Coordinates of C-alpha atoms in Angstrom, one line a residue:
X1 CA 277.8 100.8 96.8
X2 CA 274.2 101.9 97.6
X3 CA 272.6 104.8 95.9
X4 CA 273.2 107.8 98.2
X5 CA 270.3 109.9 96.9
X6 CA 267.7 107.7 98.5
X7 CA 266.5 108.1 102.1
X8 CA 264.3 105.5 103.8
X9 CA 262.9 105.7 107.3
X10 CA 260.7 103.8 109.7
X11 CA 257.1 104.9 109.9
X12 CA 256.1 106.0 113.4
X13 CA 252.5 105.1 113.4
X14 CA 252.7 101.3 113.1
X15 CA 255.0 101.1 116.1
X16 CA 253.4 103.8 118.2
X17 CA 249.9 102.6 117.8
X18 CA 250.2 99.1 116.3
X19 CA 252.5 97.5 118.9
X20 CA 251.0 96.4 122.2
X21 CA 253.3 97.7 125.0
X22 CA 253.6 94.5 127.0
X23 CA 256.0 91.6 126.6
X24 CA 254.3 89.3 123.9
X25 CA 253.1 85.8 124.6
X26 CA 256.2 83.5 125.1
X27 CA 255.1 81.4 122.1
X28 CA 254.8 84.5 119.9
X29 CA 258.5 84.4 119.1
X30 CA 260.5 84.7 115.9
X31 CA 260.8 80.9 115.5
X32 CA 257.1 80.4 115.6
X33 CA 256.4 83.4 113.4
X34 CA 258.6 81.8 110.8
X35 CA 256.6 78.6 111.1
X36 CA 253.4 80.6 110.6
X37 CA 254.6 81.6 107.1
X38 CA 255.5 78.1 106.1
X39 CA 252.3 76.6 107.5
X40 CA 250.1 79.2 105.9
X41 CA 251.7 78.8 102.5
X42 CA 251.2 75.1 102.7
X43 CA 247.4 75.6 103.3
X44 CA 246.7 77.2 100.0
X45 CA 244.4 80.1 99.4
X46 CA 243.2 80.2 103.0
X47 CA 246.7 81.0 104.1
X48 CA 248.5 82.8 101.3
X49 CA 248.7 85.5 99.9
X50 CA 246.0 86.5 102.3
X51 CA 245.6 84.8 105.7
X52 CA 242.0 84.1 106.6
X53 CA 240.9 84.7 110.2
X54 CA 239.8 81.1 110.4
X55 CA 243.4 80.0 109.6
X56 CA 245.0 82.5 112.0
X57 CA 242.5 81.5 114.8
X58 CA 243.5 77.9 114.3
X59 CA 247.2 78.7 114.5
X60 CA 246.9 81.1 117.4
X61 CA 244.6 79.1 119.6
X62 CA 245.6 75.5 118.8
X63 CA 249.3 75.8 118.1
X64 CA 250.5 79.0 120.0
X65 CA 247.9 78.7 122.8
X66 CA 246.9 82.3 122.6
X67 CA 243.4 83.2 123.8
X68 CA 240.8 83.8 121.2
X69 CA 240.4 87.3 122.4
X70 CA 244.1 88.0 121.9
X71 CA 244.1 86.4 118.5
X72 CA 241.3 88.5 117.3
X73 CA 242.8 91.7 118.8
X74 CA 246.1 91.1 116.9
X75 CA 244.3 90.3 113.7
X76 CA 241.9 93.3 113.9
X77 CA 244.7 95.8 114.8
X78 CA 246.9 94.7 111.9
X79 CA 243.9 94.8 109.5
X80 CA 243.1 98.4 110.5
X81 CA 246.7 99.7 110.0
X82 CA 247.4 97.8 106.8
X83 CA 244.2 98.1 104.8
X84 CA 242.7 101.2 103.2
X85 CA 239.0 101.4 104.1
X86 CA 236.8 104.5 103.8
X87 CA 235.2 106.0 106.9
X88 CA 231.7 105.1 105.7
X89 CA 232.8 101.4 105.1
X90 CA 234.2 101.4 108.7
X91 CA 230.9 102.5 110.1
X92 CA 228.9 100.1 108.0
X93 CA 231.1 97.2 109.1
X94 CA 230.8 98.1 112.8
X95 CA 227.0 98.4 112.5
X96 CA 226.7 95.0 110.7
X97 CA 228.7 93.3 113.4
X98 CA 226.7 95.0 116.2
X99 CA 223.4 93.7 114.7
X100 CA 224.6 90.1 114.9
X101 CA 223.5 88.6 118.2
X102 CA 224.0 84.9 117.4
X103 CA 227.6 83.7 118.1
X104 CA 227.5 81.3 115.1
X105 CA 226.7 84.2 112.8
X106 CA 229.3 86.4 114.4
X107 CA 231.9 83.6 113.9
X108 CA 230.8 83.3 110.3
X109 CA 231.3 87.0 109.7
X110 CA 234.7 87.0 111.4
X111 CA 235.7 84.0 109.3
X112 CA 235.2 86.0 106.1
X113 CA 237.9 88.5 107.2
X114 CA 241.5 88.2 105.9
X115 CA 244.8 90.1 106.0
X116 CA 247.9 90.1 103.9
X117 CA 250.1 87.3 105.3
X118 CA 253.4 89.1 104.8
X119 CA 252.2 92.2 106.5
X120 CA 250.7 90.2 109.3
X121 CA 253.9 88.4 110.1
X122 CA 255.8 91.7 110.0
X123 CA 253.2 93.1 112.4
X124 CA 253.7 90.1 114.7
X125 CA 257.4 90.5 114.5
X126 CA 257.1 94.2 115.6
X127 CA 255.6 93.0 118.9
X128 CA 259.0 91.7 119.7
X129 CA 260.0 95.3 120.4
X130 CA 258.9 94.5 123.9
X131 CA 261.0 91.3 124.1
X132 CA 264.2 93.3 124.1
X133 CA 266.6 92.5 126.9
X134 CA 267.3 95.1 129.5
X135 CA 270.9 95.4 128.3
X136 CA 269.7 96.0 124.7
X137 CA 267.3 98.6 125.8
X138 CA 270.0 100.5 127.7
X139 CA 272.3 100.5 124.7
X140 CA 269.5 101.8 122.4
X141 CA 269.4 105.3 124.1
X142 CA 266.6 107.8 123.9
X143 CA 265.8 111.1 122.3
X144 CA 262.6 112.6 123.8
X145 CA 261.6 113.7 126.3
X146 CA 264.6 112.6 128.3
X147 CA 268.2 112.2 127.2
X148 CA 268.8 109.5 129.8
X149 CA 269.6 106.1 128.4
X150 CA 267.3 104.6 131.1
X151 CA 264.4 106.3 129.4
X152 CA 264.0 103.5 126.9
X153 CA 264.3 100.7 129.4
X154 CA 261.3 98.4 129.1
X155 CA 260.7 96.5 132.3
X156 CA 260.7 92.8 131.9
X157 CA 257.3 92.4 133.4
X158 CA 255.8 94.3 130.4
X159 CA 255.1 97.6 132.2
X160 CA 254.9 100.3 129.5
X161 CA 255.9 103.4 131.3
X162 CA 259.6 103.0 132.2
X163 CA 261.2 105.2 134.8
X164 CA 262.8 108.4 133.5
X165 CA 261.3 108.6 130.0
X166 CA 258.8 107.5 127.4
X167 CA 257.9 104.0 126.5
X168 CA 259.4 102.2 123.5
X169 CA 256.2 102.4 121.5
X170 CA 256.6 106.2 121.5
X171 CA 260.4 106.3 121.1
X172 CA 261.3 107.0 117.5
X173 CA 265.0 106.0 118.1
X174 CA 263.8 102.6 119.3
X175 CA 261.7 102.1 116.2
X176 CA 264.7 102.9 114.0
X177 CA 267.1 100.7 116.0
X178 CA 264.6 97.8 116.0
X179 CA 264.4 97.8 112.2
X180 CA 268.1 98.4 111.7
X181 CA 268.9 95.4 114.0
X182 CA 266.2 93.1 112.6
X183 CA 265.8 94.0 109.0
X184 CA 267.7 90.9 107.9
X185 CA 265.3 88.7 109.8
X186 CA 262.3 90.5 108.4
X187 CA 263.4 90.2 104.8
X188 CA 264.4 86.6 105.3
X189 CA 261.0 85.9 106.9
X190 CA 259.1 86.9 103.7
X191 CA 261.6 85.6 101.1
X192 CA 261.2 82.8 98.6
X193 CA 264.0 80.3 97.8
X194 CA 264.8 79.9 94.2
X195 CA 265.9 76.3 94.8
X196 CA 268.9 74.6 93.1
X197 CA 272.4 74.3 94.5
X198 CA 272.8 77.9 95.6
X199 CA 269.3 78.3 97.3
X200 CA 269.4 82.0 96.5
X201 CA 266.6 83.9 98.3
X202 CA 264.4 86.4 96.5
X203 CA 261.9 89.0 97.6
X204 CA 258.8 89.2 95.4
X205 CA 257.2 92.5 94.6
X206 CA 254.4 91.6 97.0
X207 CA 257.0 91.0 99.8
X208 CA 258.6 94.4 99.2
X209 CA 255.2 96.1 99.1
X210 CA 254.5 94.4 102.5
X211 CA 257.6 96.0 104.0
X212 CA 256.1 99.3 102.9
X213 CA 253.8 98.9 105.8
X214 CA 256.7 100.0 108.1
X215 CA 259.1 101.8 105.7
X216 CA 258.8 104.7 103.3
X217 CA 261.3 107.1 101.7
X218 CA 262.1 109.8 99.2
X219 CA 264.8 111.0 96.8
X220 CA 267.0 113.4 98.6
X221 CA 266.4 116.2 96.1
X222 CA 262.6 115.9 96.4
X223 CA 260.0 116.6 99.2
X224 CA 257.6 114.0 97.8
X225 CA 257.3 110.7 99.6
X226 CA 257.6 107.5 97.6
X227 CA 256.4 104.0 98.6
X228 CA 259.2 101.5 99.3
X229 CA 258.4 99.3 96.3
X230 CA 258.4 102.2 93.9
X231 CA 261.7 103.5 95.3
X232 CA 263.3 100.1 94.9
X233 CA 262.2 99.9 91.3
X234 CA 263.4 103.3 90.1
X235 CA 265.7 102.9 87.1
X236 CA 268.6 104.6 88.9
X237 CA 268.2 102.4 92.0
X238 CA 267.6 98.9 90.6
X239 CA 271.3 97.9 90.5
X240 CA 271.7 98.8 94.2
X241 CA 268.4 97.4 95.4
X242 CA 269.0 94.0 93.7
X243 CA 266.1 94.1 91.3
X244 CA 266.1 91.3 88.7
X245 CA 264.2 92.2 85.6
X246 CA 264.1 88.6 84.4
X247 CA 262.0 87.3 87.3
X248 CA 260.7 90.6 88.6
X249 CA 262.1 89.9 92.1
X250 CA 264.8 91.3 94.4
X251 CA 267.8 89.5 95.6
X252 CA 267.1 89.3 99.4
X253 CA 270.7 89.8 100.6
X254 CA 271.4 92.8 98.2
X255 CA 268.0 94.4 99.0
X256 CA 268.7 94.2 102.7
X257 CA 272.1 95.8 102.4
X258 CA 270.6 98.6 100.3
X259 CA 267.9 99.2 102.8
X260 CA 270.3 99.4 105.8
X261 CA 272.6 101.8 103.9
X262 CA 269.6 104.1 103.0
X263 CA 268.0 104.0 106.5
X264 CA 267.7 107.5 108.2
X265 CA 265.8 108.9 111.1
X266 CA 262.2 109.7 110.4
X267 CA 262.0 113.4 109.4
X268 CA 258.4 113.5 110.8
X269 CA 259.1 112.1 114.2
X270 CA 258.7 113.7 117.6
X271 CA 262.4 114.8 117.8
X272 CA 262.1 116.6 114.4
X273 CA 258.9 118.2 115.4
X274 CA 260.4 119.6 118.6
X275 CA 263.6 120.7 116.9
X276 CA 262.2 122.3 113.8
X277 CA 258.4 122.3 114.0
X278 CA 256.2 125.4 114.0
X279 CA 255.4 126.9 117.4
X280 CA 251.6 127.2 117.8
X281 CA 250.4 130.2 119.8
X282 CA 247.1 128.8 120.9
X283 CA 245.6 131.2 123.5
X284 CA 244.7 129.9 126.9
X285 CA 241.0 130.5 127.6
X286 CA 240.4 133.1 130.3
X287 CA 243.8 134.6 130.0
X288 CA 245.0 137.7 128.3
X289 CA 247.3 136.8 125.4
X290 CA 249.9 139.4 126.3
X291 CA 250.2 138.2 129.8
X292 CA 250.4 134.6 128.6
X293 CA 253.4 135.5 126.4
X294 CA 255.1 137.4 129.2
X295 CA 256.0 134.3 131.2
X296 CA 256.8 130.7 130.6
X297 CA 254.0 128.4 129.5
X298 CA 253.6 125.0 128.0
X299 CA 254.9 124.4 124.5
X300 CA 252.8 123.5 121.5
X301 CA 254.4 122.7 118.2
X302 CA 253.4 121.1 114.9
X303 CA 255.1 119.8 111.7
X304 CA 251.9 120.3 109.7
X305 CA 253.4 122.9 107.2
X306 CA 256.2 120.4 106.2
X307 CA 254.1 117.2 105.8
X308 CA 253.0 116.4 102.2
X309 CA 249.2 116.6 101.9
X310 CA 248.8 113.1 100.5
X311 CA 250.8 111.7 103.5
X312 CA 249.1 113.5 106.4
X313 CA 247.8 110.2 108.0
X314 CA 250.2 109.2 110.7
X315 CA 252.8 111.9 109.9
X316 CA 251.1 115.3 110.7
X317 CA 251.8 115.8 114.4
X318 CA 251.0 118.2 117.2
X319 CA 253.0 118.1 120.4
X320 CA 251.6 119.6 123.6
X321 CA 254.2 119.6 126.4
X322 CA 253.9 120.8 130.0
X323 CA 250.6 122.5 129.8
X324 CA 250.0 123.5 133.5
X325 CA 247.0 125.0 135.2
X326 CA 245.5 126.1 131.9
X327 CA 242.4 125.5 129.7
X328 CA 242.9 125.1 126.0
X329 CA 240.1 124.7 123.5
X330 CA 240.6 124.1 119.8
X331 CA 238.9 123.0 116.7
X332 CA 240.9 123.8 113.6
X333 CA 242.3 122.7 110.3
X334 CA 245.8 122.2 111.8
X335 CA 244.3 119.9 114.5
X336 CA 242.1 117.9 112.1
X337 CA 243.4 114.4 111.5
X338 CA 246.7 115.0 113.2
X339 CA 248.5 112.7 115.6
X340 CA 248.5 114.5 118.9
X341 CA 251.0 113.8 121.7
X342 CA 250.2 115.3 125.1
X343 CA 253.1 115.1 127.5
X344 CA 253.2 116.1 131.2
X345 CA 250.0 118.2 131.3
X346 CA 249.1 119.1 134.9
X347 CA 245.9 120.5 136.4
X348 CA 244.5 121.5 133.0
X349 CA 241.5 121.1 130.8
X350 CA 242.1 120.3 127.1
X351 CA 239.3 120.5 124.6
X352 CA 240.6 119.2 121.2
X353 CA 237.3 119.3 119.3
X354 CA 238.3 118.1 115.8
X355 CA 238.5 114.6 114.2
X356 CA 241.9 113.3 115.1
X357 CA 244.1 110.4 113.8
X358 CA 245.6 109.2 117.1
X359 CA 246.3 110.6 120.5
X360 CA 249.1 109.9 123.0
X361 CA 248.5 111.0 126.6
X362 CA 251.7 110.5 128.6
X363 CA 252.7 111.4 132.2
X364 CA 249.8 113.7 132.7
X365 CA 248.2 114.4 136.2
X366 CA 245.0 115.9 137.4
X367 CA 243.9 116.8 133.8
X368 CA 240.6 116.5 131.9
X369 CA 240.8 115.8 128.2
X370 CA 237.8 116.1 125.9
X371 CA 238.8 114.7 122.5
X372 CA 237.1 114.8 119.1
X373 CA 236.6 111.5 117.4
X374 CA 239.9 109.6 117.1
X375 CA 240.1 107.6 113.9
X376 CA 242.7 105.1 115.2
X377 CA 244.0 104.9 118.7
X378 CA 244.2 106.7 122.1
X379 CA 247.2 105.5 124.0
X380 CA 247.5 106.5 127.7
X381 CA 250.6 105.8 129.7
X382 CA 252.0 106.9 133.1
X383 CA 249.1 109.1 134.0
X384 CA 247.4 109.8 137.4
X385 CA 244.0 111.2 138.2
X386 CA 243.2 111.9 134.5
X387 CA 239.7 112.0 132.9
X388 CA 239.5 111.1 129.3
X389 CA 236.3 111.6 127.2
X390 CA 236.6 110.3 123.7
X391 CA 235.0 108.5 120.8
X392 CA 237.8 106.3 119.4
X393 CA 238.4 103.1 117.5
X394 CA 241.1 101.7 119.8
X395 CA 242.1 102.5 123.3
X396 CA 245.0 101.3 125.5
X397 CA 246.2 102.3 128.9
X398 CA 249.2 101.3 130.9
X399 CA 251.1 102.3 134.0
X400 CA 248.3 104.6 135.1
X401 CA 246.2 105.1 138.2
X402 CA 243.0 106.7 139.3
X403 CA 241.9 107.4 135.7
X404 CA 238.3 107.7 134.5
X405 CA 237.5 106.8 130.9
X406 CA 234.3 107.9 129.2
X407 CA 234.4 106.0 125.9
X408 CA 232.4 105.4 122.7
X409 CA 234.4 102.6 121.2
X410 CA 233.7 99.7 118.7
X411 CA 236.6 97.6 119.9
X412 CA 237.4 96.4 123.4
X413 CA 239.6 98.8 125.4
X414 CA 243.0 97.3 126.2
X415 CA 244.0 97.5 129.9
X416 CA 247.7 96.6 130.0
X417 CA 250.3 96.4 132.7
X418 CA 251.0 98.6 135.7
X419 CA 247.5 100.1 136.1
X420 CA 245.4 100.6 139.2
X421 CA 241.9 101.9 139.9
X422 CA 240.7 102.5 136.3
X423 CA 237.1 103.6 136.0
X424 CA 235.1 102.8 132.9
X425 CA 232.0 104.7 131.9
X426 CA 230.0 105.3 128.7
X427 CA 230.6 108.4 126.5
X428 CA 228.6 111.2 128.1
X429 CA 228.9 114.5 126.2
X430 CA 228.5 116.2 122.8
X431 CA 229.3 119.4 120.9
X432 CA 227.5 120.8 117.8
X433 CA 229.8 119.3 115.1
X434 CA 230.4 115.9 116.9
X435 CA 228.4 113.7 114.5
X436 CA 230.0 115.4 111.4
X437 CA 233.4 114.7 112.9
X438 CA 232.5 111.1 113.8
X439 CA 231.6 110.5 110.1
X440 CA 235.0 111.9 109.0
X441 CA 236.7 109.6 111.5
X442 CA 234.7 106.5 110.5
X443 CA 233.1 106.1 113.9
X444 CA 229.4 105.2 114.5
X445 CA 227.4 104.9 117.7
X446 CA 227.3 101.0 117.7
X447 CA 228.7 98.8 119.0
X448 CA 230.0 100.5 122.1
X449 CA 232.3 98.2 124.1
X450 CA 233.3 100.7 126.8
X451 CA 232.5 98.1 129.5
X452 CA 234.2 95.1 127.9
X453 CA 238.0 95.7 128.5
X454 CA 240.6 93.2 127.4
X455 CA 243.3 92.8 130.1
X456 CA 246.7 91.9 128.7
X457 CA 249.9 91.5 130.8
X458 CA 251.3 89.5 133.6
X459 CA 249.9 91.5 136.6
X460 CA 246.2 90.9 136.0
X461 CA 244.2 88.8 138.5
X462 CA 240.6 87.9 138.2
X463 CA 240.1 88.2 141.9
X464 CA 241.7 91.6 142.1
X465 CA 240.8 93.5 138.9
X466 CA 242.4 96.9 138.3
X467 CA 239.3 98.3 136.7
X468 CA 235.7 98.8 137.6
X469 CA 232.5 100.3 136.2
X470 CA 231.6 103.8 137.3
X471 CA 228.4 103.6 139.5
X472 CA 225.3 105.5 138.3
X473 CA 225.4 107.6 141.5
X474 CA 228.8 109.1 140.3
X475 CA 227.7 109.5 136.6
X476 CA 226.9 113.0 135.4
X477 CA 226.7 114.2 131.8
X478 CA 229.6 116.5 130.7
X479 CA 228.8 119.8 129.1
X480 CA 231.1 121.3 126.5
X481 CA 230.8 125.1 127.2
X482 CA 231.5 126.5 123.8
X483 CA 229.4 127.7 120.9
X484 CA 230.2 126.1 117.6
X485 CA 228.5 125.5 114.2
X486 CA 226.8 122.1 113.8
X487 CA 223.6 120.1 114.1
X488 CA 224.4 117.7 117.0
X489 CA 222.0 118.6 119.9
X490 CA 222.5 115.7 122.3
X491 CA 224.7 112.7 123.1
X492 CA 224.6 110.7 119.9
X493 CA 224.6 107.3 121.5
X494 CA 222.0 106.1 124.0
X495 CA 223.1 105.6 127.6
X496 CA 222.8 102.2 129.3
X497 CA 219.4 101.9 131.0
X498 CA 220.6 102.2 134.7
X499 CA 222.5 105.4 133.9
X500 CA 219.6 106.9 132.1
X501 CA 217.3 105.9 135.0
X502 CA 219.5 107.8 137.5
X503 CA 219.6 110.9 135.2
X504 CA 215.8 110.8 134.9
X505 CA 215.5 110.5 138.7
X506 CA 217.7 113.5 139.2
X507 CA 215.7 115.6 136.7
X508 CA 212.5 114.7 138.5
X509 CA 214.1 115.9 141.8
X510 CA 215.0 119.2 140.1
X511 CA 211.5 119.6 138.7
X512 CA 210.0 118.9 142.1
X513 CA 212.3 121.5 143.7
X514 CA 211.4 124.1 141.1
X515 CA 207.7 123.5 141.7
X516 CA 208.2 123.7 145.4
X517 CA 209.9 127.1 145.1
X518 CA 207.3 128.3 142.7
X519 CA 204.4 127.2 145.0
X520 CA 206.0 128.6 148.2
X521 CA 204.4 132.0 147.7
X522 CA 207.6 133.9 148.5
X523 CA 207.6 137.7 148.2
X524 CA 209.9 139.5 145.8
X525 CA 212.4 140.3 148.7
X526 CA 212.2 136.7 149.9
X527 CA 212.9 135.4 146.4
X528 CA 215.9 137.7 146.2
X529 CA 217.2 136.6 149.6
X530 CA 216.6 133.0 148.7
X531 CA 218.5 133.3 145.4
X532 CA 221.5 135.0 147.2
X533 CA 221.6 132.1 149.7
X534 CA 221.5 129.5 147.0
X535 CA 224.3 131.2 145.0
X536 CA 226.4 131.6 148.2
X537 CA 226.1 127.9 148.9
X538 CA 226.8 127.1 145.3
X539 CA 230.1 129.1 145.3
X540 CA 231.1 127.4 148.6
X541 CA 230.5 124.0 146.9
X542 CA 232.5 125.1 143.8
X543 CA 235.5 126.0 146.0
X544 CA 235.3 122.8 148.1
X545 CA 235.2 120.6 145.0
X546 CA 237.8 122.4 143.0
X547 CA 235.4 123.3 140.2
X548 CA 235.8 127.0 140.7
X549 CA 239.2 127.1 138.9
X550 CA 237.6 125.2 136.0
X551 CA 234.8 127.8 135.7
X552 CA 237.2 130.7 136.2
X553 CA 239.3 129.5 133.3
X554 CA 236.3 129.8 131.0
X555 CA 235.3 133.4 131.8
X556 CA 236.3 134.5 128.3
X557 CA 234.2 133.1 125.5
X558 CA 236.1 130.7 123.2
X559 CA 237.8 132.9 120.5
X560 CA 239.6 130.3 118.4
X561 CA 237.2 127.4 118.1
X562 CA 236.8 127.9 114.3
X563 CA 240.1 129.4 113.3
X564 CA 242.1 127.7 110.6
X565 CA 245.5 127.6 112.4

């Protein structure tokens, strides 16, 4: 009988931001993933315990027939989510890669990279989440934001924004069900056979540590989180978890049974945050707080008070739901390094000016989002006519249309299935504490691969691309209209030459106009009349373009930009 005082759950972050929401390559199936383990172990130190990129590239490209770009994307994504690397080291690594111009030297640097083999095959197995059959998906159910079972249905063509609800990558219940249904295969995948007549399978300490990539837990009478391998080796748990002191390994079958019996829903998931999180009363800019409270508004909630400080990464969450026709601006301790989920925002302007862990933007329309530096991933799904301005490490978009992305990003943005008319442009704004926040998030200014998207999914055609580069005639720098503390005075990264040339041209026209007015010799009355005429035309232009509402929502200076909550 398993120990009842242990709770183990599936971590949300590896699934929400580590899985790629399209059906994986046909050859990337469970049979071939098992072969990867055997093959790598037979190749010695290049394959086990750490798998070198050279070895993985050989397997992926020559045996599985994946493209080299896809092979590197999987490898790099797994590496980021499984290895602890300081923000400064991240920046240095990016800068070093950016300086290498010769492809041979670049390949040499990539060849020096490695990842834990067991964690990598678990990561590849997680991609099978999107290989679920339609029937399996319907049985799985859904929890948020819709109670309809159809909400978790993942279309067979890999589209990531199913009708009626959120995608599987954002559905905590699907994560739980995936592990519950596949934990036997995962433990078997990373087991060792003892040999002999019985061929008993064992899990090494390293294998259990690798499972800790997706699982964590605690003792029921404690609030402290405990890593999976430490939980399994507790004196009071060893008998149930199958730990053998003689060989310092776990009996695979017994360990798997113990895991399944201890598995519970993640206490830091979306559902828990909505049900028992703290409601945040972030004031809407340009609106009296009392009037805002007098009628229904979008909901903002967080689980920040309940998350242990040493486990904030990937667990501290802020949910912003159904923000409509509002402007919200925030830079705060609660927001810092949180995972932000923005759901169904309409006709709004959201300024989240703190370093963030990850951001989900789902089913939003006619909304502009200005994000502080995002340490991990921005995931956009099911959006229409949305502008996103963000420095981030990873970016992926699916099921969206008429979206414009202004990015500062060291990795290639992923354009997945179901998209149409995606505009790409370089990052074009700043705020006073931007560079300080970028340092905290481990993001530098090079390389910037905003214009080198990687298209993944069955509906991409080279002759009909779903994305295009924003023309210089449509490119204008964005101004963050709030006063904050900080030393950043301009956009930290240089703009591509053709954009900068267009901006210089416009500035020259402005200078010429100002000189023309100055040299016109107008009288005081004429200058006053001319100013009135210009302002009148400006207000007409604001109304015609829809910018008037944006300005009106900013009439009150930002009150909360430096508050702690």
